[in-house]
Amino acid sequence: MDKRYTALTLQQQMELRRKAVEDVLAHQEWSLPEAIGHLKKTMRLTTAELAKLAGVGFRTLQDIEQERSEGSVQTMSRIFGVLGLKLGVVRAVPNVGATQTNTMGDKQV
């Protein structure tokens, strides 16, 4: 745990982890770097600590956080796997009021 904070009991650590997961799931609009930053901050972990827990390189995690790299699917799976989360595919929700074209070329509103 980040040494800037006082040591937490196991129960407190688990509560922080639960809150971090709930926050990320509640804010689906967050980018992956934003989600990772929030997880780190909420769980009181440094970049080095999260990288070690996830089994990824420090520089790799740092590059993802600073949006210099998008990271591979495997890397993201490892990072989110620390919290028991999995990457998945979801249907994108179209913008309200946006015009879309279906495969037949017809416009839809």
Short mmCIF file of N, CA and C in Angstrom, two decimals:
data_model
loop_
_atom_site.label_atom_id
_atom_site.label_comp_id
_atom_site.label_asym_id
_atom_site.label_seq_id
_atom_site.Cartn_x
_atom_site.Cartn_y
_atom_site.Cartn_z
N MET A 1 0.84 -1.18 0.00
CA MET A 1 0.00 0.00 0.00
C MET A 1 0.88 1.24 0.00
N ASP A 2 0.40 2.28 -0.62
CA ASP A 2 1.11 3.55 -0.70
C ASP A 2 1.48 4.01 0.71
N LYS A 3 2.75 4.32 0.91
CA LYS A 3 3.23 4.68 2.25
C LYS A 3 2.77 6.06 2.72
N ARG A 4 2.11 6.81 1.83
CA ARG A 4 1.58 8.11 2.25
C ARG A 4 0.35 7.94 3.13
N TYR A 5 -0.20 6.74 3.16
CA TYR A 5 -1.38 6.46 3.96
C TYR A 5 -1.01 5.56 5.13
N THR A 6 -1.82 5.62 6.17
CA THR A 6 -1.59 4.71 7.29
C THR A 6 -2.05 3.31 6.89
N ALA A 7 -1.49 2.31 7.53
CA ALA A 7 -1.83 0.92 7.22
C ALA A 7 -3.31 0.66 7.50
N LEU A 8 -3.91 -0.16 6.65
CA LEU A 8 -5.32 -0.50 6.80
C LEU A 8 -5.47 -1.96 7.19
N THR A 9 -6.55 -2.26 7.86
CA THR A 9 -6.85 -3.65 8.18
C THR A 9 -7.30 -4.34 6.90
N LEU A 10 -7.35 -5.65 6.92
CA LEU A 10 -7.80 -6.40 5.77
C LEU A 10 -9.24 -6.03 5.41
N GLN A 11 -10.08 -5.85 6.40
CA GLN A 11 -11.47 -5.47 6.16
C GLN A 11 -11.56 -4.11 5.47
N GLN A 12 -10.73 -3.15 5.90
CA GLN A 12 -10.72 -1.83 5.28
C GLN A 12 -10.23 -1.91 3.83
N GLN A 13 -9.22 -2.75 3.58
CA GLN A 13 -8.71 -2.92 2.23
C GLN A 13 -9.78 -3.52 1.31
N MET A 14 -10.52 -4.49 1.83
CA MET A 14 -11.58 -5.12 1.05
C MET A 14 -12.71 -4.12 0.75
N GLU A 15 -13.00 -3.25 1.71
CA GLU A 15 -14.03 -2.23 1.50
C GLU A 15 -13.59 -1.24 0.42
N LEU A 16 -12.33 -0.84 0.43
CA LEU A 16 -11.81 0.05 -0.60
C LEU A 16 -11.87 -0.61 -1.98
N ARG A 17 -11.54 -1.88 -2.03
CA ARG A 17 -11.59 -2.62 -3.28
C ARG A 17 -13.03 -2.68 -3.80
N ARG A 18 -13.98 -2.97 -2.92
CA ARG A 18 -15.40 -3.04 -3.30
C ARG A 18 -15.87 -1.69 -3.85
N LYS A 19 -15.49 -0.61 -3.16
CA LYS A 19 -15.88 0.73 -3.59
C LYS A 19 -15.27 1.06 -4.96
N ALA A 20 -14.01 0.71 -5.14
CA ALA A 20 -13.34 0.98 -6.41
C ALA A 20 -14.05 0.28 -7.56
N VAL A 21 -14.42 -0.97 -7.36
CA VAL A 21 -15.11 -1.74 -8.40
C VAL A 21 -16.48 -1.13 -8.69
N GLU A 22 -17.23 -0.80 -7.65
CA GLU A 22 -18.55 -0.20 -7.83
C GLU A 22 -18.46 1.12 -8.60
N ASP A 23 -17.47 1.93 -8.27
CA ASP A 23 -17.29 3.22 -8.95
C ASP A 23 -17.01 3.03 -10.44
N VAL A 24 -16.11 2.10 -10.75
CA VAL A 24 -15.75 1.88 -12.16
C VAL A 24 -16.96 1.35 -12.93
N LEU A 25 -17.71 0.44 -12.33
CA LEU A 25 -18.88 -0.11 -13.00
C LEU A 25 -19.98 0.94 -13.16
N ALA A 26 -20.06 1.89 -12.24
CA ALA A 26 -21.08 2.94 -12.30
C ALA A 26 -20.74 4.02 -13.33
N HIS A 27 -19.47 4.14 -13.70
CA HIS A 27 -19.03 5.19 -14.63
C HIS A 27 -18.49 4.56 -15.91
N GLN A 28 -19.38 4.03 -16.70
CA GLN A 28 -18.97 3.37 -17.93
C GLN A 28 -18.40 4.34 -18.96
N GLU A 29 -18.61 5.64 -18.73
CA GLU A 29 -18.09 6.63 -19.67
C GLU A 29 -16.60 6.88 -19.47
N TRP A 30 -16.04 6.41 -18.37
CA TRP A 30 -14.61 6.61 -18.12
C TRP A 30 -13.78 5.85 -19.14
N SER A 31 -12.69 6.48 -19.55
CA SER A 31 -11.74 5.78 -20.41
C SER A 31 -10.96 4.79 -19.54
N LEU A 32 -10.24 3.88 -20.18
CA LEU A 32 -9.46 2.91 -19.41
C LEU A 32 -8.42 3.59 -18.52
N PRO A 33 -7.69 4.60 -19.03
CA PRO A 33 -6.74 5.29 -18.15
C PRO A 33 -7.42 5.95 -16.94
N GLU A 34 -8.61 6.52 -17.16
CA GLU A 34 -9.34 7.13 -16.04
C GLU A 34 -9.76 6.08 -15.02
N ALA A 35 -10.22 4.94 -15.52
CA ALA A 35 -10.64 3.86 -14.62
C ALA A 35 -9.46 3.33 -13.82
N ILE A 36 -8.33 3.15 -14.47
CA ILE A 36 -7.14 2.66 -13.78
C ILE A 36 -6.69 3.66 -12.73
N GLY A 37 -6.68 4.94 -13.09
CA GLY A 37 -6.29 5.97 -12.12
C GLY A 37 -7.21 5.98 -10.91
N HIS A 38 -8.50 5.84 -11.15
CA HIS A 38 -9.45 5.82 -10.03
C HIS A 38 -9.22 4.59 -9.15
N LEU A 39 -9.00 3.45 -9.76
CA LEU A 39 -8.75 2.23 -9.00
C LEU A 39 -7.52 2.40 -8.11
N LYS A 40 -6.46 2.92 -8.71
CA LYS A 40 -5.22 3.14 -7.95
C LYS A 40 -5.44 4.06 -6.77
N LYS A 41 -6.10 5.17 -7.03
CA LYS A 41 -6.32 6.17 -5.98
C LYS A 41 -7.22 5.63 -4.88
N THR A 42 -8.32 5.00 -5.27
CA THR A 42 -9.27 4.49 -4.29
C THR A 42 -8.67 3.39 -3.45
N MET A 43 -7.88 2.52 -4.09
CA MET A 43 -7.27 1.40 -3.36
C MET A 43 -5.96 1.79 -2.68
N ARG A 44 -5.57 3.05 -2.85
CA ARG A 44 -4.35 3.58 -2.24
C ARG A 44 -3.10 2.81 -2.66
N LEU A 45 -2.98 2.61 -3.97
CA LEU A 45 -1.83 1.89 -4.51
C LEU A 45 -1.00 2.83 -5.38
N THR A 46 0.29 2.60 -5.40
CA THR A 46 1.16 3.32 -6.32
C THR A 46 1.13 2.59 -7.67
N THR A 47 1.67 3.24 -8.68
CA THR A 47 1.76 2.60 -9.99
C THR A 47 2.59 1.33 -9.90
N ALA A 48 3.69 1.38 -9.19
CA ALA A 48 4.57 0.21 -9.04
C ALA A 48 3.84 -0.94 -8.35
N GLU A 49 3.05 -0.62 -7.32
CA GLU A 49 2.34 -1.67 -6.59
C GLU A 49 1.26 -2.33 -7.46
N LEU A 50 0.48 -1.51 -8.19
CA LEU A 50 -0.55 -2.08 -9.05
C LEU A 50 0.08 -2.90 -10.17
N ALA A 51 1.18 -2.40 -10.74
CA ALA A 51 1.86 -3.14 -11.80
C ALA A 51 2.33 -4.50 -11.29
N LYS A 52 2.88 -4.54 -10.10
CA LYS A 52 3.36 -5.80 -9.53
C LYS A 52 2.19 -6.75 -9.27
N LEU A 53 1.10 -6.24 -8.70
CA LEU A 53 -0.07 -7.08 -8.45
C LEU A 53 -0.65 -7.66 -9.74
N ALA A 54 -0.64 -6.85 -10.80
CA ALA A 54 -1.23 -7.26 -12.07
C ALA A 54 -0.28 -8.09 -12.92
N GLY A 55 0.99 -8.07 -12.57
CA GLY A 55 1.96 -8.81 -13.36
C GLY A 55 2.30 -8.14 -14.68
N VAL A 56 2.27 -6.80 -14.68
CA VAL A 56 2.65 -6.04 -15.87
C VAL A 56 3.82 -5.13 -15.51
N GLY A 57 4.48 -4.61 -16.51
CA GLY A 57 5.61 -3.73 -16.27
C GLY A 57 5.19 -2.36 -15.76
N PHE A 58 6.04 -1.78 -14.93
CA PHE A 58 5.78 -0.44 -14.39
C PHE A 58 5.60 0.55 -15.53
N ARG A 59 6.52 0.53 -16.50
CA ARG A 59 6.48 1.47 -17.61
C ARG A 59 5.22 1.26 -18.47
N THR A 60 4.82 0.02 -18.63
CA THR A 60 3.61 -0.29 -19.40
C THR A 60 2.39 0.36 -18.75
N LEU A 61 2.26 0.18 -17.43
CA LEU A 61 1.13 0.76 -16.71
C LEU A 61 1.19 2.28 -16.74
N GLN A 62 2.38 2.82 -16.58
CA GLN A 62 2.56 4.27 -16.61
C GLN A 62 2.17 4.84 -17.98
N ASP A 63 2.57 4.17 -19.03
CA ASP A 63 2.22 4.63 -20.39
C ASP A 63 0.72 4.59 -20.62
N ILE A 64 0.04 3.58 -20.11
CA ILE A 64 -1.41 3.49 -20.25
C ILE A 64 -2.07 4.63 -19.48
N GLU A 65 -1.64 4.86 -18.25
CA GLU A 65 -2.22 5.92 -17.42
C GLU A 65 -2.05 7.29 -18.06
N GLN A 66 -0.91 7.51 -18.70
CA GLN A 66 -0.62 8.81 -19.30
C GLN A 66 -1.06 8.88 -20.76
N GLU A 67 -1.82 7.87 -21.18
CA GLU A 67 -2.41 7.80 -22.52
C GLU A 67 -1.36 7.84 -23.63
N ARG A 68 -0.17 7.34 -23.36
CA ARG A 68 0.85 7.19 -24.40
C ARG A 68 0.70 5.85 -25.09
N SER A 69 -0.07 4.95 -24.46
CA SER A 69 -0.31 3.62 -25.01
C SER A 69 -1.72 3.20 -24.62
N GLU A 70 -2.36 2.44 -25.49
CA GLU A 70 -3.69 1.94 -25.17
C GLU A 70 -3.61 0.62 -24.41
N GLY A 71 -2.47 -0.03 -24.45
CA GLY A 71 -2.32 -1.31 -23.78
C GLY A 71 -3.00 -2.42 -24.55
N SER A 72 -2.46 -3.60 -24.43
CA SER A 72 -3.07 -4.74 -25.13
C SER A 72 -4.26 -5.26 -24.33
N VAL A 73 -5.07 -6.07 -24.94
CA VAL A 73 -6.21 -6.67 -24.25
C VAL A 73 -5.70 -7.52 -23.09
N GLN A 74 -4.61 -8.24 -23.31
CA GLN A 74 -4.03 -9.08 -22.26
C GLN A 74 -3.58 -8.23 -21.07
N THR A 75 -2.94 -7.11 -21.33
CA THR A 75 -2.48 -6.22 -20.26
C THR A 75 -3.66 -5.68 -19.48
N MET A 76 -4.69 -5.22 -20.18
CA MET A 76 -5.88 -4.69 -19.51
C MET A 76 -6.57 -5.77 -18.69
N SER A 77 -6.62 -6.98 -19.23
CA SER A 77 -7.23 -8.09 -18.49
C SER A 77 -6.48 -8.36 -17.19
N ARG A 78 -5.17 -8.27 -17.25
CA ARG A 78 -4.37 -8.48 -16.03
C ARG A 78 -4.62 -7.38 -15.01
N ILE A 79 -4.67 -6.15 -15.47
CA ILE A 79 -4.87 -5.02 -14.56
C ILE A 79 -6.24 -5.11 -13.88
N PHE A 80 -7.29 -5.30 -14.67
CA PHE A 80 -8.63 -5.37 -14.10
C PHE A 80 -8.88 -6.69 -13.39
N GLY A 81 -8.11 -7.71 -13.77
CA GLY A 81 -8.22 -9.01 -13.10
C GLY A 81 -7.83 -8.95 -11.64
N VAL A 82 -7.01 -7.98 -11.27
CA VAL A 82 -6.63 -7.79 -9.87
C VAL A 82 -7.88 -7.60 -9.01
N LEU A 83 -8.91 -7.03 -9.59
CA LEU A 83 -10.15 -6.76 -8.86
C LEU A 83 -11.26 -7.75 -9.20
N GLY A 84 -10.91 -8.77 -9.95
CA GLY A 84 -11.93 -9.74 -10.33
C GLY A 84 -12.81 -9.26 -11.46
N LEU A 85 -12.36 -8.26 -12.21
CA LEU A 85 -13.12 -7.75 -13.35
C LEU A 85 -12.57 -8.35 -14.64
N LYS A 86 -13.44 -8.49 -15.65
CA LYS A 86 -13.04 -9.00 -16.95
C LYS A 86 -13.41 -7.98 -18.01
N LEU A 87 -12.59 -7.90 -19.03
CA LEU A 87 -12.93 -7.07 -20.18
C LEU A 87 -13.97 -7.81 -20.99
N GLY A 88 -14.86 -7.06 -21.61
CA GLY A 88 -15.88 -7.68 -22.43
C GLY A 88 -16.30 -6.77 -23.55
N VAL A 89 -17.18 -7.27 -24.37
CA VAL A 89 -17.69 -6.51 -25.51
C VAL A 89 -19.13 -6.15 -25.20
N VAL A 90 -19.45 -4.88 -25.38
CA VAL A 90 -20.83 -4.42 -25.19
C VAL A 90 -21.24 -3.61 -26.41
N ARG A 91 -22.51 -3.54 -26.64
CA ARG A 91 -23.02 -2.76 -27.76
C ARG A 91 -22.92 -1.27 -27.40
N ALA A 92 -22.39 -0.50 -28.32
CA ALA A 92 -22.29 0.94 -28.11
C ALA A 92 -23.68 1.54 -28.18
N VAL A 93 -23.98 2.44 -27.28
CA VAL A 93 -25.27 3.12 -27.28
C VAL A 93 -25.15 4.33 -28.20
N PRO A 94 -26.01 4.43 -29.21
CA PRO A 94 -25.93 5.58 -30.12
C PRO A 94 -26.27 6.87 -29.40
N ASN A 95 -25.71 7.96 -29.87
CA ASN A 95 -26.01 9.28 -29.31
C ASN A 95 -27.47 9.61 -29.58
N VAL A 96 -28.12 10.17 -28.60
CA VAL A 96 -29.52 10.56 -28.76
C VAL A 96 -29.60 11.67 -29.79
N GLY A 97 -30.49 11.50 -30.75
CA GLY A 97 -30.67 12.52 -31.77
C GLY A 97 -29.73 12.37 -32.95
N ALA A 98 -28.79 11.43 -32.88
CA ALA A 98 -27.86 11.23 -33.98
C ALA A 98 -28.54 10.42 -35.08
N THR A 99 -28.18 10.67 -36.30
CA THR A 99 -28.72 9.93 -37.43
C THR A 99 -27.75 8.80 -37.75
N GLN A 100 -28.31 7.59 -37.90
CA GLN A 100 -27.50 6.44 -38.23
C GLN A 100 -27.95 5.87 -39.56
N THR A 101 -27.05 5.16 -40.20
CA THR A 101 -27.40 4.51 -41.45
C THR A 101 -27.26 3.01 -41.25
N ASN A 102 -28.30 2.24 -41.61
CA ASN A 102 -28.21 0.79 -41.47
C ASN A 102 -27.48 0.21 -42.67
N THR A 103 -27.34 -1.11 -42.71
CA THR A 103 -26.57 -1.73 -43.78
C THR A 103 -27.23 -1.60 -45.14
N MET A 104 -28.50 -1.26 -45.18
CA MET A 104 -29.21 -1.08 -46.45
C MET A 104 -29.07 0.36 -46.95
N GLY A 105 -28.45 1.23 -46.21
CA GLY A 105 -28.29 2.61 -46.60
C GLY A 105 -29.42 3.51 -46.19
N ASP A 106 -30.41 2.97 -45.45
CA ASP A 106 -31.54 3.75 -44.99
C ASP A 106 -31.14 4.53 -43.74
N LYS A 107 -31.59 5.76 -43.65
CA LYS A 107 -31.30 6.56 -42.46
C LYS A 107 -32.26 6.20 -41.35
N GLN A 108 -31.72 6.16 -40.12
CA GLN A 108 -32.54 5.89 -38.94
C GLN A 108 -32.32 7.00 -37.94
N VAL A 109 -33.33 7.34 -37.21
CA VAL A 109 -33.20 8.38 -36.19
C VAL A 109 -33.39 7.76 -34.83
#
